[in-house]
Short mmCIF file of C-alpha atoms in Angstrom, two decimals:
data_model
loop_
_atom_site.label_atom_id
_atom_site.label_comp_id
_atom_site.label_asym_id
_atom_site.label_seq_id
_atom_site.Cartn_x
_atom_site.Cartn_y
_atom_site.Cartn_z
CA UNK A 244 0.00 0.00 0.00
CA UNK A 245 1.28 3.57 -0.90
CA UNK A 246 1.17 5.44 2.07
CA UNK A 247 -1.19 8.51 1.58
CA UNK A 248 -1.10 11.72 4.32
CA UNK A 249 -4.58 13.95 4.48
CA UNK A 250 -4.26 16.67 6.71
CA UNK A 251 -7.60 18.13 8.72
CA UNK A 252 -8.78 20.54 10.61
CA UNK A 253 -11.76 21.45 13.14
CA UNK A 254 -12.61 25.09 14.52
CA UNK A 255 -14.37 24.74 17.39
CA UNK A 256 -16.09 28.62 18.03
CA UNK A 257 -17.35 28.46 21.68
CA UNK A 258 -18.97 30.30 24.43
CA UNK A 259 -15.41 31.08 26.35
CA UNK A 260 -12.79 30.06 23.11
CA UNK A 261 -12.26 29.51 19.61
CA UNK A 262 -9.90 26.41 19.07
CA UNK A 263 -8.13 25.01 15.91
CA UNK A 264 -6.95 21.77 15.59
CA UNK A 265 -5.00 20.38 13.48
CA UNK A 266 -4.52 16.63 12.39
CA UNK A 267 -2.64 14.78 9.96
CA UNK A 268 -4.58 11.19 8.92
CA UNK A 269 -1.79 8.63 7.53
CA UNK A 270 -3.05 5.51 5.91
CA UNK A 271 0.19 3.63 6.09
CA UNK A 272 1.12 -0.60 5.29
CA UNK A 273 0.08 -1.17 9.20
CA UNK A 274 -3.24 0.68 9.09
CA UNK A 275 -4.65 4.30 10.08
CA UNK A 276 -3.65 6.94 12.10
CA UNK A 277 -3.90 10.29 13.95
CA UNK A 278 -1.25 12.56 14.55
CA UNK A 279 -2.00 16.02 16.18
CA UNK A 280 0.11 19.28 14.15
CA UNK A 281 -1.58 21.53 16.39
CA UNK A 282 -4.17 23.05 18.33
CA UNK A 283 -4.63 26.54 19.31
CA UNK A 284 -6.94 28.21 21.94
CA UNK A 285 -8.01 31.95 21.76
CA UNK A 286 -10.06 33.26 24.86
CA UNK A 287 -13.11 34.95 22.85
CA UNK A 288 -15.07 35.08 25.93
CA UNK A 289 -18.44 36.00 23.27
CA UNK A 290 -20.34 34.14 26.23
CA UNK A 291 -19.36 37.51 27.98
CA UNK A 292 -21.59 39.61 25.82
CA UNK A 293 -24.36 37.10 24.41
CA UNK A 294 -25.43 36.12 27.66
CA UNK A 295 -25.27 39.74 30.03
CA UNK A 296 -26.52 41.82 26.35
CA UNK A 297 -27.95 39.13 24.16
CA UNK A 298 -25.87 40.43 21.38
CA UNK A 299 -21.89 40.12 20.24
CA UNK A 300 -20.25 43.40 21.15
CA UNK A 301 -18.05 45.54 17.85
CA UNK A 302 -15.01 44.75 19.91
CA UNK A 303 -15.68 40.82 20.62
CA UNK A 304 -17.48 40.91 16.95
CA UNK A 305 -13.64 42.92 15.34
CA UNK A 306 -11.42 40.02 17.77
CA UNK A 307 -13.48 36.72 16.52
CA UNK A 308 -13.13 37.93 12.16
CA UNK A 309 -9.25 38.86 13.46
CA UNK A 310 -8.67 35.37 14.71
CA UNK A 311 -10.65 33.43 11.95
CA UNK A 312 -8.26 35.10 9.50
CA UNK A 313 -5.53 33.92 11.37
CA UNK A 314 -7.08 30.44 11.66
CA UNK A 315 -7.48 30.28 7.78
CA UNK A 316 -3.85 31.49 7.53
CA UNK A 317 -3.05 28.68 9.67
CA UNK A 318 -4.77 26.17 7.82
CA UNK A 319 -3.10 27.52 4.35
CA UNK A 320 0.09 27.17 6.42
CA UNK A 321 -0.38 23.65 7.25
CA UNK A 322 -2.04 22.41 4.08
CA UNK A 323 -5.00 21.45 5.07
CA UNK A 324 -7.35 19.84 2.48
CA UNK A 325 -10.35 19.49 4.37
CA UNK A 326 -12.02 21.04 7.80
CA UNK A 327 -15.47 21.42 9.17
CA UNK A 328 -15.97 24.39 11.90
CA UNK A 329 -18.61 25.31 13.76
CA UNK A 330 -20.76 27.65 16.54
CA UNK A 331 -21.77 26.65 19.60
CA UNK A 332 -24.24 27.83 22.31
CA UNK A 333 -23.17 31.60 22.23
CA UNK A 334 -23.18 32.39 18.97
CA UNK A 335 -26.68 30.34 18.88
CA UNK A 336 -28.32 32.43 20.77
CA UNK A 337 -26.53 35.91 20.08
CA UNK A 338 -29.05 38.37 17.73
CA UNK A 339 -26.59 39.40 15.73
CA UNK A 340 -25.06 35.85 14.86
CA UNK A 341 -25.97 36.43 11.19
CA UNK A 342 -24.62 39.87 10.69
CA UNK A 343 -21.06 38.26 12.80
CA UNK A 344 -20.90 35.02 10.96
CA UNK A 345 -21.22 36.35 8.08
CA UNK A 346 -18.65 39.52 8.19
CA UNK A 347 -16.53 36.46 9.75
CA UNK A 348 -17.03 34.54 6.56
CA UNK A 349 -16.58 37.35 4.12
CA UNK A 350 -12.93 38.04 5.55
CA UNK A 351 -11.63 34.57 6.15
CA UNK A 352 -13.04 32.67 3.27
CA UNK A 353 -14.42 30.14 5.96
CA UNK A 354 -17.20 27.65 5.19
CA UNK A 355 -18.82 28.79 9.56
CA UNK A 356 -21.76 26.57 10.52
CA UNK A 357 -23.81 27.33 13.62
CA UNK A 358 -25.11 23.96 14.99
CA UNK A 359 -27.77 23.15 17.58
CA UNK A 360 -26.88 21.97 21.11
CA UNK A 361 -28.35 18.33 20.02
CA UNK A 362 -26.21 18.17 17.24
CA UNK A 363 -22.87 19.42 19.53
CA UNK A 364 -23.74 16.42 21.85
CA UNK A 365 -23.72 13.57 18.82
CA UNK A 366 -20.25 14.54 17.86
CA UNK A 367 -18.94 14.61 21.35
CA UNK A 368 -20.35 11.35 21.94
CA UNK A 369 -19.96 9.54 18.96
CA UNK A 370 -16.17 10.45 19.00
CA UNK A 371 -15.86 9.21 22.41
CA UNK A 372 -18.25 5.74 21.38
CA UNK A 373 -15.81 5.12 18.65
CA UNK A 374 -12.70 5.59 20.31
CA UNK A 375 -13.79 3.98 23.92
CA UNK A 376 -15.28 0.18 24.60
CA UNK A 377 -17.94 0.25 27.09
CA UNK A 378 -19.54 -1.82 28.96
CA UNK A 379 -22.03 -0.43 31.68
CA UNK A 380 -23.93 2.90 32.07
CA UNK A 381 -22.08 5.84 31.15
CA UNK A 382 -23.01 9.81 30.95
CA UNK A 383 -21.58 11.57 28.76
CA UNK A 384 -21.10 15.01 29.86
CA UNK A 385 -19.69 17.93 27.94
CA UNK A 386 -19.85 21.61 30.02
CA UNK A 387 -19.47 24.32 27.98
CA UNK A 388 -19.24 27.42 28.43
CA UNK A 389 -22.81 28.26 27.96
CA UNK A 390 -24.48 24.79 27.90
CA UNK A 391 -24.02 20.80 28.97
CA UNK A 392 -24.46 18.28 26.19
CA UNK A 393 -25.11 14.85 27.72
CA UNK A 394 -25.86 11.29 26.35
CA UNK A 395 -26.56 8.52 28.74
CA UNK A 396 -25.39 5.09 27.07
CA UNK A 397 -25.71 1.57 28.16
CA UNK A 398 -23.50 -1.21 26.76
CA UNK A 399 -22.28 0.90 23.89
CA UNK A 400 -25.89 1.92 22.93
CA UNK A 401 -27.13 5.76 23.22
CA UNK A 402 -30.90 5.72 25.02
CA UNK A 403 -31.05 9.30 26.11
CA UNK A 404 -29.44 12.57 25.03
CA UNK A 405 -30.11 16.31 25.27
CA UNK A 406 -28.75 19.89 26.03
CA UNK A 407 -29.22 22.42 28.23
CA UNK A 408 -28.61 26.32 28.44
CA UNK A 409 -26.50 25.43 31.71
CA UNK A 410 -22.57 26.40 31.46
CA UNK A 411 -19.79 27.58 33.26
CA UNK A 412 -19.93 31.29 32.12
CA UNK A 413 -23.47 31.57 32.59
CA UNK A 414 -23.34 30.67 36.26
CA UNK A 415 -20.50 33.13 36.52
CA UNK A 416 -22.53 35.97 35.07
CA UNK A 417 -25.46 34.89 37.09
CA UNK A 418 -27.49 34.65 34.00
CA UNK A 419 -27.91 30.39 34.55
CA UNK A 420 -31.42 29.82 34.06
CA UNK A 421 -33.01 28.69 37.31
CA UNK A 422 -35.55 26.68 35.28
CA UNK A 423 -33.68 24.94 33.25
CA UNK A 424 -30.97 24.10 35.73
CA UNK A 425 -33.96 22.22 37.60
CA UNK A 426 -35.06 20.94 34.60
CA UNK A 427 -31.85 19.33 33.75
CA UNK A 428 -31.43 18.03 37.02
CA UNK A 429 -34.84 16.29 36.92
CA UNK A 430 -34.69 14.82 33.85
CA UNK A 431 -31.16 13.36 34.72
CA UNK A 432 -32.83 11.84 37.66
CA UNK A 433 -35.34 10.39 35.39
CA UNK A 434 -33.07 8.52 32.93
CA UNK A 435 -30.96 7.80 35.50
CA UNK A 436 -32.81 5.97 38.34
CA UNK A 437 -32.25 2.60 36.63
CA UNK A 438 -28.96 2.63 36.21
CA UNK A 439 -26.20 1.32 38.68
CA UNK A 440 -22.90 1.90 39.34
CA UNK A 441 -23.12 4.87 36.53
CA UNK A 442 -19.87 6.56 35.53
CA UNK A 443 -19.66 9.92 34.00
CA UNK A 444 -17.14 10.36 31.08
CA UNK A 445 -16.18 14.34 31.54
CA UNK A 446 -15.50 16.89 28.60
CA UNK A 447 -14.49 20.40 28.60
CA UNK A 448 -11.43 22.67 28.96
CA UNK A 449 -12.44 22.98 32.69
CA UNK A 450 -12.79 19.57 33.63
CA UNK A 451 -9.67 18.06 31.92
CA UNK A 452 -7.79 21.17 33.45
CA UNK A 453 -9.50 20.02 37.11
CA UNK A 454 -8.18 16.35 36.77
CA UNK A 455 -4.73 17.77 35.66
CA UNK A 456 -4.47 19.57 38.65
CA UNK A 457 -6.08 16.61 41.24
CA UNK A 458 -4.16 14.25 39.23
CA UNK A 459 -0.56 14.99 40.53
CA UNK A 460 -1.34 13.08 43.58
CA UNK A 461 -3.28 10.63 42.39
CA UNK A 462 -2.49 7.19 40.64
CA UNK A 463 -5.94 6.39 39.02
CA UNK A 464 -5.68 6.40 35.41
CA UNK A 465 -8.10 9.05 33.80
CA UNK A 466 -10.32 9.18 37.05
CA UNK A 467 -11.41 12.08 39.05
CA UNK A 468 -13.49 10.36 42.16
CA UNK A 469 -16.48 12.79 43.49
CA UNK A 470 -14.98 13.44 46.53
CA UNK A 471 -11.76 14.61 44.68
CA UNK A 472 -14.47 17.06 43.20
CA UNK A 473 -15.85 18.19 45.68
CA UNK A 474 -12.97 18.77 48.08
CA UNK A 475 -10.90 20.40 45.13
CA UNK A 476 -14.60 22.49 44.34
CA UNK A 477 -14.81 23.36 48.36
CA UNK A 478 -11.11 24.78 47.97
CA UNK A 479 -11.26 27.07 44.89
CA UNK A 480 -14.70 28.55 46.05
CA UNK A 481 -12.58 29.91 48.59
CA UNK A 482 -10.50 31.62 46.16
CA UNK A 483 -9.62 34.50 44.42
CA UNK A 484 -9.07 34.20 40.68
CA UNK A 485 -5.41 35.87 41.11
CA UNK A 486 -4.98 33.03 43.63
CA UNK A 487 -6.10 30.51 41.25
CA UNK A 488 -4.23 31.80 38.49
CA UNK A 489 -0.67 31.68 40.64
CA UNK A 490 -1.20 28.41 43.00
CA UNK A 491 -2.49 26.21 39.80
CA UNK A 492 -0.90 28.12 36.96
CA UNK A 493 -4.29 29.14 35.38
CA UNK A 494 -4.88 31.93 32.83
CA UNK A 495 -7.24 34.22 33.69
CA UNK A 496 -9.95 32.96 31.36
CA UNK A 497 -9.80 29.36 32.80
CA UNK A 498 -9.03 30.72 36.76
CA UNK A 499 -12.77 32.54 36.98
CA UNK A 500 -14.76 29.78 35.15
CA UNK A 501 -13.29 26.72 36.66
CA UNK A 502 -15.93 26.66 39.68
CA UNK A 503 -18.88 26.93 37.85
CA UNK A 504 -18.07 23.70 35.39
CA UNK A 505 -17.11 22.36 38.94
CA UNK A 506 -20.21 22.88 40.18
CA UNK A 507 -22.48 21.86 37.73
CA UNK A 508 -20.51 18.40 37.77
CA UNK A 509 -20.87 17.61 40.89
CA UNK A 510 -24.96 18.73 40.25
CA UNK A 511 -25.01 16.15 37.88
CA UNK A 512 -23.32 13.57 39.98
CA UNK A 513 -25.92 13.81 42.82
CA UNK A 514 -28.82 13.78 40.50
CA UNK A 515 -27.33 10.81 38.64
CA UNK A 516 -26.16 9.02 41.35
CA UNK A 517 -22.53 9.18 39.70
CA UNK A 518 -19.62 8.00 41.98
CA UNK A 519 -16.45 9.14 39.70
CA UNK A 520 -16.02 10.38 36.50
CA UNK A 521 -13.77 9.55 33.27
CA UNK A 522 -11.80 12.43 31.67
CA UNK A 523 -10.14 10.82 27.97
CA UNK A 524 -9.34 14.27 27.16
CA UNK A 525 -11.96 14.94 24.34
CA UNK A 526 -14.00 17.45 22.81
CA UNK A 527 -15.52 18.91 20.09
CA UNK A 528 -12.66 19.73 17.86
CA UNK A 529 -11.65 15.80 18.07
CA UNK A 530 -15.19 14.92 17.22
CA UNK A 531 -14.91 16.88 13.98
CA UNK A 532 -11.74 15.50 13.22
CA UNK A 533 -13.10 11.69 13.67
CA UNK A 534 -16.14 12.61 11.32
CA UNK A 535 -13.86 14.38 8.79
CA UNK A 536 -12.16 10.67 8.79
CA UNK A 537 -15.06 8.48 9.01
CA UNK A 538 -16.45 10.43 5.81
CA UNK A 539 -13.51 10.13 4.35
CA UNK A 540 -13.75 6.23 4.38
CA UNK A 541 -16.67 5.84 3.77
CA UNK A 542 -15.97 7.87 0.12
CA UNK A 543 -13.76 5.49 -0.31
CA UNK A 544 -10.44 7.93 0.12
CA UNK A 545 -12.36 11.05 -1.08
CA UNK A 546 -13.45 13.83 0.94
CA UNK A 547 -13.51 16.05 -2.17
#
């Protein structure tokens, strides 16, 4: 077999940051594979604006069309043949999305899609299903910055999913919705009662940053127990973000929304009866990645 290189990309444009990875996909004598180029956060913070204003400020509107151009240089840089990237729950629900996107679009030559929370929560989770065996009841659980995606899945088989306008810079504007926080936490209760010995599988900036830091003295392999949570929750609540930023070597943009994705994990946990939860390091850009590959299989080597 010759050995053929694609290289892809995914844009992930959330509620706190805009990320770009970058992947190269080798199909080589021995079989497929995945080898990260790069990835690139940029603290947009639109959640800042969409959910205090409703609307994406000139300033946060003039940053995000800066650093798509430099994302598209990027991608020009690194040769990449194919990408998919896409809006999350800010630009959603901004008023002005169409009049951003599409100034965004104009100047970067970007193909931007805005997709639902529902369809956020199928990448996550299909990524994650394809590159994890699992046998049990899992919950997926993806905090964002201004919602939580979350599939519950039994044996490797998806019987529940949704989203909710519930994420970490929400609860630090004080703009969480009251009713939908209970309504989440009902409904998990729901799908949930069933289910024993449930473990949640964790995605996020904030929660792979929180077992990063609770990991140093632990030994379990990809495992943040609830009690880690909550002690390590108890402790930064405490905190001010200066002293977050210098005793766990935080930027400022991850110091201040760090307790809120805390919190609403260890919400879900006590509705879903959750004792630990998984953290394989995975998110939305890797999602878009995966499908990028899957569709280019199942084209038979064309993505074109």
């Amino acid at each position: 077999m010759t050995e053929k290189t694609l290289n892809l990309a995914a844009i992930d444009i959330g509620s706190n940051a805009a990320r770009l990875l970058i992947k190269s996909l080798s199909e080589e004598k021995d079989g497929i594979h995945f080898s990260k180029l790069l990835f690139l956060r940029i603290p947009l913070r639109l959640g800042m604006d969409v959910f205090s204003s409703g609307k994406i400020s000139d300033e946060k509107k003039s940053h995000f069309v800066h650093t798509m151009q430099a994302f598209a240089h990027l991608m020009k840089a690194y040769n990449v043949q194919c990408y998919k990237a896409c809006a999350t729950s800010a630009m959603r629900e901004a008023k002005n999305n169409r009049e951003v996107l599409e100034l965004a679009r104009q100047k970067s030559k970007l193909k931007l899609e805005l997709i639902s929370g529902e369809e956020e929560s199928r990448i996550i989770y299909e990524n994650h299903l394809n590159l994890l065996q699992l046998k049990g009841h899992f919950l997926f659980v993806d905090v964002g910055g201004g919602s939580t995606e979350i599939a519950l899945m039994m044996d490797g088989i998806k019987i529940a999913n949704a989203s909710y306008n519930v994420g970490a810079i929400r609860l630090l504007k004080e703009n969480a919705d009251g009713e939908e926080l209970k309504k989440m936490e009902k409904e998990l209760r729901e799908i949930t009662q069933e289910c024993s010995n449930l473990t949640i599988i964790g995605s996020g900036g904030n929660i792979g940053k929180i077992y990063r830091i609770v990991s140093k003295s632990r030994k379990d392999d990809d495992v943040i127990p609830i009690e880690t949570l909550e002690k390590f929750y108890q402790k930064i609540r405490k905190m001010e973000i200066e002293e977050r930023m210098r005793l766990y070597d935080l930027k400022s943009d991850r110091a201040d929304v760090i307790e809120p994705a805390a919190k609403i994990f260890l919400r879900i946990a006590k509705c879903s009866g959750a004792k630990q939860i998984l953290v394989p390091n995975l998110g939305l850009t890797d999602g878009l990645i995966s499908e990028l590959g899957r569709q280019y299989f199942r084209k038979g080597g064309d993505l074109f």
